PDB file of C-alpha atoms in Angstrom:
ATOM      1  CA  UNK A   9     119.887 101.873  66.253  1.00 43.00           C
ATOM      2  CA  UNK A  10     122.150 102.773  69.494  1.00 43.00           C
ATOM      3  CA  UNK A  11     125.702 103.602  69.801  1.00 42.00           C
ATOM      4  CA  UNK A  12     127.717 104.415  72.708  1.00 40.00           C
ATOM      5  CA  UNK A  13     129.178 107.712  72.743  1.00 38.00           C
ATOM      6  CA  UNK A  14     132.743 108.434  74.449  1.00 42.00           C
ATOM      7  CA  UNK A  15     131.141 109.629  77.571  1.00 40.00           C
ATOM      8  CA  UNK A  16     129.399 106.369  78.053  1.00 39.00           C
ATOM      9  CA  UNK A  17     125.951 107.885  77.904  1.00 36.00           C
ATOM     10  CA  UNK A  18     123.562 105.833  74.749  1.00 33.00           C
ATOM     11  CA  UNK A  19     122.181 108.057  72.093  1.00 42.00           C
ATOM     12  CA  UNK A  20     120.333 107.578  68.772  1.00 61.00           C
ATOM     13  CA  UNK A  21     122.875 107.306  65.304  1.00 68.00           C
ATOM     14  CA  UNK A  22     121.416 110.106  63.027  1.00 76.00           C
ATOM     15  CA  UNK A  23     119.867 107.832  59.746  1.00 82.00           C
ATOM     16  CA  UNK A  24     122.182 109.264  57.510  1.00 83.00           C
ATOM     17  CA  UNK A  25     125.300 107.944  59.550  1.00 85.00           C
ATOM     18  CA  UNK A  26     123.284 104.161  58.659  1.00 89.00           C
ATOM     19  CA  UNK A  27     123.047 105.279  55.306  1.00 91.00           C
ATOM     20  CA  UNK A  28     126.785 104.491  54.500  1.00 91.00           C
ATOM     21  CA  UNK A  29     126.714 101.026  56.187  1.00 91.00           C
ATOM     22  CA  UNK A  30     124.402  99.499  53.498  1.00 94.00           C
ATOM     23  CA  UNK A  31     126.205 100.786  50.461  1.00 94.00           C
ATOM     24  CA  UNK A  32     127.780  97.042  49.746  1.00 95.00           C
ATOM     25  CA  UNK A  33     124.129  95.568  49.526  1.00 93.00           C
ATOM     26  CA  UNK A  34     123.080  97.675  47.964  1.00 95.00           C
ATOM     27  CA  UNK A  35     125.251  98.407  45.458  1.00 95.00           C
ATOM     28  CA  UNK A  36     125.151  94.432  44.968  1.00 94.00           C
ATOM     29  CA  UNK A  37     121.591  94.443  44.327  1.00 94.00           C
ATOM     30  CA  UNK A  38     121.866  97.838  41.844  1.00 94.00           C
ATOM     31  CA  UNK A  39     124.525  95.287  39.943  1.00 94.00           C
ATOM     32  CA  UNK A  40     121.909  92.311  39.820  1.00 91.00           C
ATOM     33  CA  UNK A  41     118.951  94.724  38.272  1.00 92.00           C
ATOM     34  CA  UNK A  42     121.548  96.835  35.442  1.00 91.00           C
ATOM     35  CA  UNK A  43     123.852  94.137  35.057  1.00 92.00           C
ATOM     36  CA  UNK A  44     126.389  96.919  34.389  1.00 93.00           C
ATOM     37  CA  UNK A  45     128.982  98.191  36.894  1.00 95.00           C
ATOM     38  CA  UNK A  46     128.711 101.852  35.950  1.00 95.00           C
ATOM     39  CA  UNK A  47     125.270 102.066  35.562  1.00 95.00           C
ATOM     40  CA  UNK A  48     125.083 100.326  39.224  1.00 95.00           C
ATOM     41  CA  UNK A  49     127.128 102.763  41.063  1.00 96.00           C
ATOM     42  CA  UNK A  50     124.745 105.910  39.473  1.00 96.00           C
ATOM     43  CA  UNK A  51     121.719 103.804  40.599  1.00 96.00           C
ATOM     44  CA  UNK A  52     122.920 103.732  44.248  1.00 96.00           C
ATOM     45  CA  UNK A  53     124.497 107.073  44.011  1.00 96.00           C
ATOM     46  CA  UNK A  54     120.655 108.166  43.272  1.00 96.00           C
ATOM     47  CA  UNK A  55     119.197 106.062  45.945  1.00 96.00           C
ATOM     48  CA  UNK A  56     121.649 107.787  48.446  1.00 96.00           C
ATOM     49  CA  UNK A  57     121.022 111.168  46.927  1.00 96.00           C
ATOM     50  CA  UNK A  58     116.632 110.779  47.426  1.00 96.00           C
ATOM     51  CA  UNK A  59     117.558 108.954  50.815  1.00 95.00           C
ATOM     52  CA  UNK A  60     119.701 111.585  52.066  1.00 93.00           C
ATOM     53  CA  UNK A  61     116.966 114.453  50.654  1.00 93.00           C
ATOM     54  CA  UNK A  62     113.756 112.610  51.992  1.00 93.00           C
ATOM     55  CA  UNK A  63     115.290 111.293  55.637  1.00 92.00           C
ATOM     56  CA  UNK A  64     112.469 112.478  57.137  1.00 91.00           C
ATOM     57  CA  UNK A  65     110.580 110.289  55.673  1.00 92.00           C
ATOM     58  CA  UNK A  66     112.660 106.954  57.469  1.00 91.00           C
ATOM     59  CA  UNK A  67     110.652 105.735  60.498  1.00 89.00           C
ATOM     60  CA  UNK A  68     113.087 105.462  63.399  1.00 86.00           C
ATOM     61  CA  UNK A  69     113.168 101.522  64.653  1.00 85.00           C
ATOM     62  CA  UNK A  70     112.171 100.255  61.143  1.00 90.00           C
ATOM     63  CA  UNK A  71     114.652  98.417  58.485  1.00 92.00           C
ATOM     64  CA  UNK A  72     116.600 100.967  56.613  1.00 92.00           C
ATOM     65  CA  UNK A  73     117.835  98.421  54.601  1.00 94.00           C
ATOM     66  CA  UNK A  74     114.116  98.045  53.664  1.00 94.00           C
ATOM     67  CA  UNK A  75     113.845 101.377  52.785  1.00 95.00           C
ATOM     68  CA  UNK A  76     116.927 101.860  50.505  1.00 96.00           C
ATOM     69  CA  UNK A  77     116.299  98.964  48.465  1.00 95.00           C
ATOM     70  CA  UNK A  78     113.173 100.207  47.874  1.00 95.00           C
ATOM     71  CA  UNK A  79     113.992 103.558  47.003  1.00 96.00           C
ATOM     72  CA  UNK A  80     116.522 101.667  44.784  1.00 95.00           C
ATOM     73  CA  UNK A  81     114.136  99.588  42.944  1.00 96.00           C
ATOM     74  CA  UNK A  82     111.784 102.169  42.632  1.00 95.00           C
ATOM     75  CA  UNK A  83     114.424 104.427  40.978  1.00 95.00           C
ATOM     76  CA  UNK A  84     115.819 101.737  38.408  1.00 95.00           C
ATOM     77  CA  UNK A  85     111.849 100.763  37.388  1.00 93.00           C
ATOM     78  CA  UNK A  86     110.877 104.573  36.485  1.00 93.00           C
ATOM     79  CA  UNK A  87     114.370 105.119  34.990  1.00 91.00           C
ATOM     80  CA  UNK A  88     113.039 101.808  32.924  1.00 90.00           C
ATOM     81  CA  UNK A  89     109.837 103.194  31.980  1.00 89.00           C
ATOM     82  CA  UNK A  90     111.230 106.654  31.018  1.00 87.00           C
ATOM     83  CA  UNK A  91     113.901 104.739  28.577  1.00 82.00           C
ATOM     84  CA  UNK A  92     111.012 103.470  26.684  1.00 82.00           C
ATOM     85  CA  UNK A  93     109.508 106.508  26.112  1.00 80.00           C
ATOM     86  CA  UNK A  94     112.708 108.178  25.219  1.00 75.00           C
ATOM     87  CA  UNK A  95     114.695 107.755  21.921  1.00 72.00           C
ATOM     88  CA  UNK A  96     118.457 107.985  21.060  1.00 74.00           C
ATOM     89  CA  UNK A  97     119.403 110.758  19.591  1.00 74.00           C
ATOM     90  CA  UNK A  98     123.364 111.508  19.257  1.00 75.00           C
ATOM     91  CA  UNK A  99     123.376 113.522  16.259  1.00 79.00           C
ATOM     92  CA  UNK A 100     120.283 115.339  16.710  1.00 75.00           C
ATOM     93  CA  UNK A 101     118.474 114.475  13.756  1.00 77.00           C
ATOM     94  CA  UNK A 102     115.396 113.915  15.372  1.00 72.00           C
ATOM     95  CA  UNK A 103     115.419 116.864  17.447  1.00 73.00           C
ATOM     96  CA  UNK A 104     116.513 118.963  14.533  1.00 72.00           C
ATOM     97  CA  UNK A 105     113.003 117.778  12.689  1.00 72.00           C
ATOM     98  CA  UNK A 106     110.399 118.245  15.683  1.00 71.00           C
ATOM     99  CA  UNK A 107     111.966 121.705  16.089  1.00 61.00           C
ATOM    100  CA  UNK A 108     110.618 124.799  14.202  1.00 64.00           C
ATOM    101  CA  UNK A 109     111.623 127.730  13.497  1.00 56.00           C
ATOM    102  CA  UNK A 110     109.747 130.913  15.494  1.00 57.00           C
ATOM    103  CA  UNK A 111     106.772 132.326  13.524  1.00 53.00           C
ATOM    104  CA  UNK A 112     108.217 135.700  14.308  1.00 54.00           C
ATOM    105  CA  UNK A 113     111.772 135.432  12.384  1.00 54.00           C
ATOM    106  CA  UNK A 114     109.883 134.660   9.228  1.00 57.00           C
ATOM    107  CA  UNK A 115     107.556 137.364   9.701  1.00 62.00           C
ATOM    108  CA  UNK A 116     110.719 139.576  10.022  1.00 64.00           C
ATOM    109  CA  UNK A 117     112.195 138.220   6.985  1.00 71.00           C
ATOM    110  CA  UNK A 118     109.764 138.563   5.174  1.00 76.00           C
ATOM    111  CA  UNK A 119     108.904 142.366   6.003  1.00 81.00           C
ATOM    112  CA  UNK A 120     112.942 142.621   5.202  1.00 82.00           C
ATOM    113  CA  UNK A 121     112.610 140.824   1.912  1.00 82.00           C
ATOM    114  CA  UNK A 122     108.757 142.859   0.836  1.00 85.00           C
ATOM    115  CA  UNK A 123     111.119 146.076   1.284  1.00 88.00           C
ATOM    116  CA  UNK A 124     113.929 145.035  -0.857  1.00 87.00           C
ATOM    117  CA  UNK A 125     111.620 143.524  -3.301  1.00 86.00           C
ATOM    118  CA  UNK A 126     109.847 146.813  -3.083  1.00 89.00           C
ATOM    119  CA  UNK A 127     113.028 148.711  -4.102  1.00 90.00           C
ATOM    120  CA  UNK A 128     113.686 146.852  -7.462  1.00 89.00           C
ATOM    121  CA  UNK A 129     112.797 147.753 -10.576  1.00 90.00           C
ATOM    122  CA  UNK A 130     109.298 147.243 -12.107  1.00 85.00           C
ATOM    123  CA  UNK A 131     110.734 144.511 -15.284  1.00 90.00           C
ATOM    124  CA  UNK A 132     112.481 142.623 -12.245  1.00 89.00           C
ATOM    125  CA  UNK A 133     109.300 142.666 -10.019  1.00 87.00           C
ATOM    126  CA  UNK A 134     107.514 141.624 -12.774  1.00 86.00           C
ATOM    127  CA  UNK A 135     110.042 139.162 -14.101  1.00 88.00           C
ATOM    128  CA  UNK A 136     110.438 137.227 -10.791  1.00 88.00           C
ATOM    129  CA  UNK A 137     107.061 137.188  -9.340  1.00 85.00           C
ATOM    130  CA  UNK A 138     105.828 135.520 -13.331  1.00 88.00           C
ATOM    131  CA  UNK A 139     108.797 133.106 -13.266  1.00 87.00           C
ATOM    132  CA  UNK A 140     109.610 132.588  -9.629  1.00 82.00           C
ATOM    133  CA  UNK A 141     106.121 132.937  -7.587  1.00 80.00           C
ATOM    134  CA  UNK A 142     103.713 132.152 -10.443  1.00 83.00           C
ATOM    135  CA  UNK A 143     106.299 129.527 -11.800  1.00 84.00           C
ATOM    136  CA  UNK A 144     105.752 130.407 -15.649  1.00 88.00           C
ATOM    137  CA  UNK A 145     108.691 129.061 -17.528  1.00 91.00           C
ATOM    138  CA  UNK A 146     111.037 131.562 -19.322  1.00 92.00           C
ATOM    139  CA  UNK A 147     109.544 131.715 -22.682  1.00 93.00           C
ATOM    140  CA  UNK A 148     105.942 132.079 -21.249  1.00 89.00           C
ATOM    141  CA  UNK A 149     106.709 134.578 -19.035  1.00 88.00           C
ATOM    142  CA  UNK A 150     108.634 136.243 -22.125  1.00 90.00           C
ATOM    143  CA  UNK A 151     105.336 136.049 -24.417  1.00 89.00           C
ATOM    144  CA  UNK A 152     103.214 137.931 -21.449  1.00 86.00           C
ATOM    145  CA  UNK A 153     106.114 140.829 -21.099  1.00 87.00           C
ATOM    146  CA  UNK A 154     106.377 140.638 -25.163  1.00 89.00           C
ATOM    147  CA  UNK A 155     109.750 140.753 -24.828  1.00 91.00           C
ATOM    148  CA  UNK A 156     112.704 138.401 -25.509  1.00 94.00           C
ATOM    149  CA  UNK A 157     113.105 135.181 -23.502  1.00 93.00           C
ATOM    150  CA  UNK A 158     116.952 136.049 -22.315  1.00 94.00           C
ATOM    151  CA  UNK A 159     115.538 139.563 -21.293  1.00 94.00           C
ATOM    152  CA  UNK A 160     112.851 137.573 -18.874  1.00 91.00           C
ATOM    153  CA  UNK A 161     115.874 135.592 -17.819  1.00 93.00           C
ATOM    154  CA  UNK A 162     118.221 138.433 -17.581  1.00 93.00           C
ATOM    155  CA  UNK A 163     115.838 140.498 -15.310  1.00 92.00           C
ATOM    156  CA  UNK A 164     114.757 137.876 -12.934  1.00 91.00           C
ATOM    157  CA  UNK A 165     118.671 137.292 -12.586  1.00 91.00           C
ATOM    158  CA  UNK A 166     119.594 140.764 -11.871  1.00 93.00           C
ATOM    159  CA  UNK A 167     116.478 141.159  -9.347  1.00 90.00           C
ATOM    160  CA  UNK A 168     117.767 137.701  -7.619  1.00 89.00           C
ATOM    161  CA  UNK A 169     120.989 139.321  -7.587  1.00 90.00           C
ATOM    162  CA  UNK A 170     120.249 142.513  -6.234  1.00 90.00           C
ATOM    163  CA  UNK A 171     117.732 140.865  -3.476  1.00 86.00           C
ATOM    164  CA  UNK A 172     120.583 139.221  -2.517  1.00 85.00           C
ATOM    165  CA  UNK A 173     122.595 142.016  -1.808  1.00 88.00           C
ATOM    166  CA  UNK A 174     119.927 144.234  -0.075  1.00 87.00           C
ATOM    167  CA  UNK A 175     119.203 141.160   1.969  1.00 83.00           C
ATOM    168  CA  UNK A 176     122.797 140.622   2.825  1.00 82.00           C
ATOM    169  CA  UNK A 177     122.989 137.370   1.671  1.00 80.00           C
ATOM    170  CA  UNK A 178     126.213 134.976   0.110  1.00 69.00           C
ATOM    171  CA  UNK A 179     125.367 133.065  -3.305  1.00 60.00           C
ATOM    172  CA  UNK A 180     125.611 129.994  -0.692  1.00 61.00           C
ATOM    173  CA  UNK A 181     123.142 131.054   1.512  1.00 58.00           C
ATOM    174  CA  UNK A 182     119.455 129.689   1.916  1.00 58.00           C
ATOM    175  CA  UNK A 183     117.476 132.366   3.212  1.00 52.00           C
ATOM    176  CA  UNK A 184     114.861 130.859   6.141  1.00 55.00           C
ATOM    177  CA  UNK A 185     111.444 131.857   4.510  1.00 52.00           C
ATOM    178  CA  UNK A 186     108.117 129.828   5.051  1.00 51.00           C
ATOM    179  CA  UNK A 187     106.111 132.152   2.302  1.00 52.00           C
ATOM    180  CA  UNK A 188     106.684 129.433  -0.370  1.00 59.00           C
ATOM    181  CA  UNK A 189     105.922 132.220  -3.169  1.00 56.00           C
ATOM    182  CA  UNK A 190     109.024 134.522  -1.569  1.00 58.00           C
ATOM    183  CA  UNK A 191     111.228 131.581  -1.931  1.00 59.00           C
ATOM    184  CA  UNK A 192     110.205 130.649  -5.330  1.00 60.00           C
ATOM    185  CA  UNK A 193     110.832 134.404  -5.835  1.00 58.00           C
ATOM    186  CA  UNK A 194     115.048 134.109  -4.943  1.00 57.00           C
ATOM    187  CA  UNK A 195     114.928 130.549  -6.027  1.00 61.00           C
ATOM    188  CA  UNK A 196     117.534 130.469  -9.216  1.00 56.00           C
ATOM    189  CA  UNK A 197     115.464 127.405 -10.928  1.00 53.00           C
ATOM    190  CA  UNK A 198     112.014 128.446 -12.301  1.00 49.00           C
ATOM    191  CA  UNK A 199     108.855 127.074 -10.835  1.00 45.00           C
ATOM    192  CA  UNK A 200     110.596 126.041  -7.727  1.00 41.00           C
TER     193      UNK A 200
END
């Protein structure tokens, strides 16, 4: 495309200055594939945006209005495909349950909870690992130690209690283990 410059003499339009003269059309045919208004004017804004980065790739002489509605369609068909691969998710949910947790942070936790339980006493050692990581009920776990059932339960609730502490944790708090035997250890219900 020509254009006559002030000084009369004919030069070649850059064809980014073109670029702007087909935004109508274009933005008419970005309406007729979304068939929303919003979503339209981001599809041409894209198309402008890969024409603008790629002009090098525009053959001089040949239909630019060619080339942007292909780079047009092209963009709204992958952005198609890629929808259908990808799901909604506002809240997170799924996101939350593909994610998991570094291997290394339980390792830590666990080294921080085999010290602390390594600190107790040896009636709440023993009480909690029969009740919480073997998962003996009270009065079993009271027949091995031949000892009372509410001293089983009141060791295993003074060694949950002072894990707790040493671990720096709040009655509320869960702590993040994946050694199911540790957590059946804190757990407060027997057997968990």
């Amino acid at each position: 495309m020509t254009s006559k410059r002030a000084d009369g003499d004919a030069a070649d339009l850059d064809p980014r200055e073109e670029i702007v003269t087909h935004l109508k059309p274009m933005r008419a045919f970005a309406l007729s594939l979304t068939r929303d208004v919003a979503r339209a004017d981001d599809l041409v804004q894209d198309t402008v945006v890969k024409a603008w980065t790629n002009i090098d790739k525009f053959t001089a002489g040949t239909n630019m209005r060619a080339w942007l509605f292909t780079i047009l369609r092209n963009t709204f068909y992958s952005e198609r495909r890629k929808a259908k691969r990808e799901v909604a998710d506002v809240d997170g949910a799924m996101t939350e349950r593909m994610s998991e947790k570094p291997a290394h942070d339980g390792r830590l936790a666990l080294t921080d909870f085999r010290r602390a339980f390594d600190q107790l006493p040896a009636e709440q050692r023993e009480a909690l690992i029969l009740v919480g990581a073997q998962g003996f009920a009270y009065e079993e776990a009271a027949r091995m130690c031949d000892c009372a059932v509410g001293t089983v339960k009141s060791r295993a609730n003074r060694g949950r209690k002072r894990l707790a502490e040493m671990l720096h944790m709040h009655e509320d708090e869960a702590m993040e283990l994946t050694d199911q035997a540790t957590v059946a250890v804190i757990s407060r219900n027997p057997g968990a």
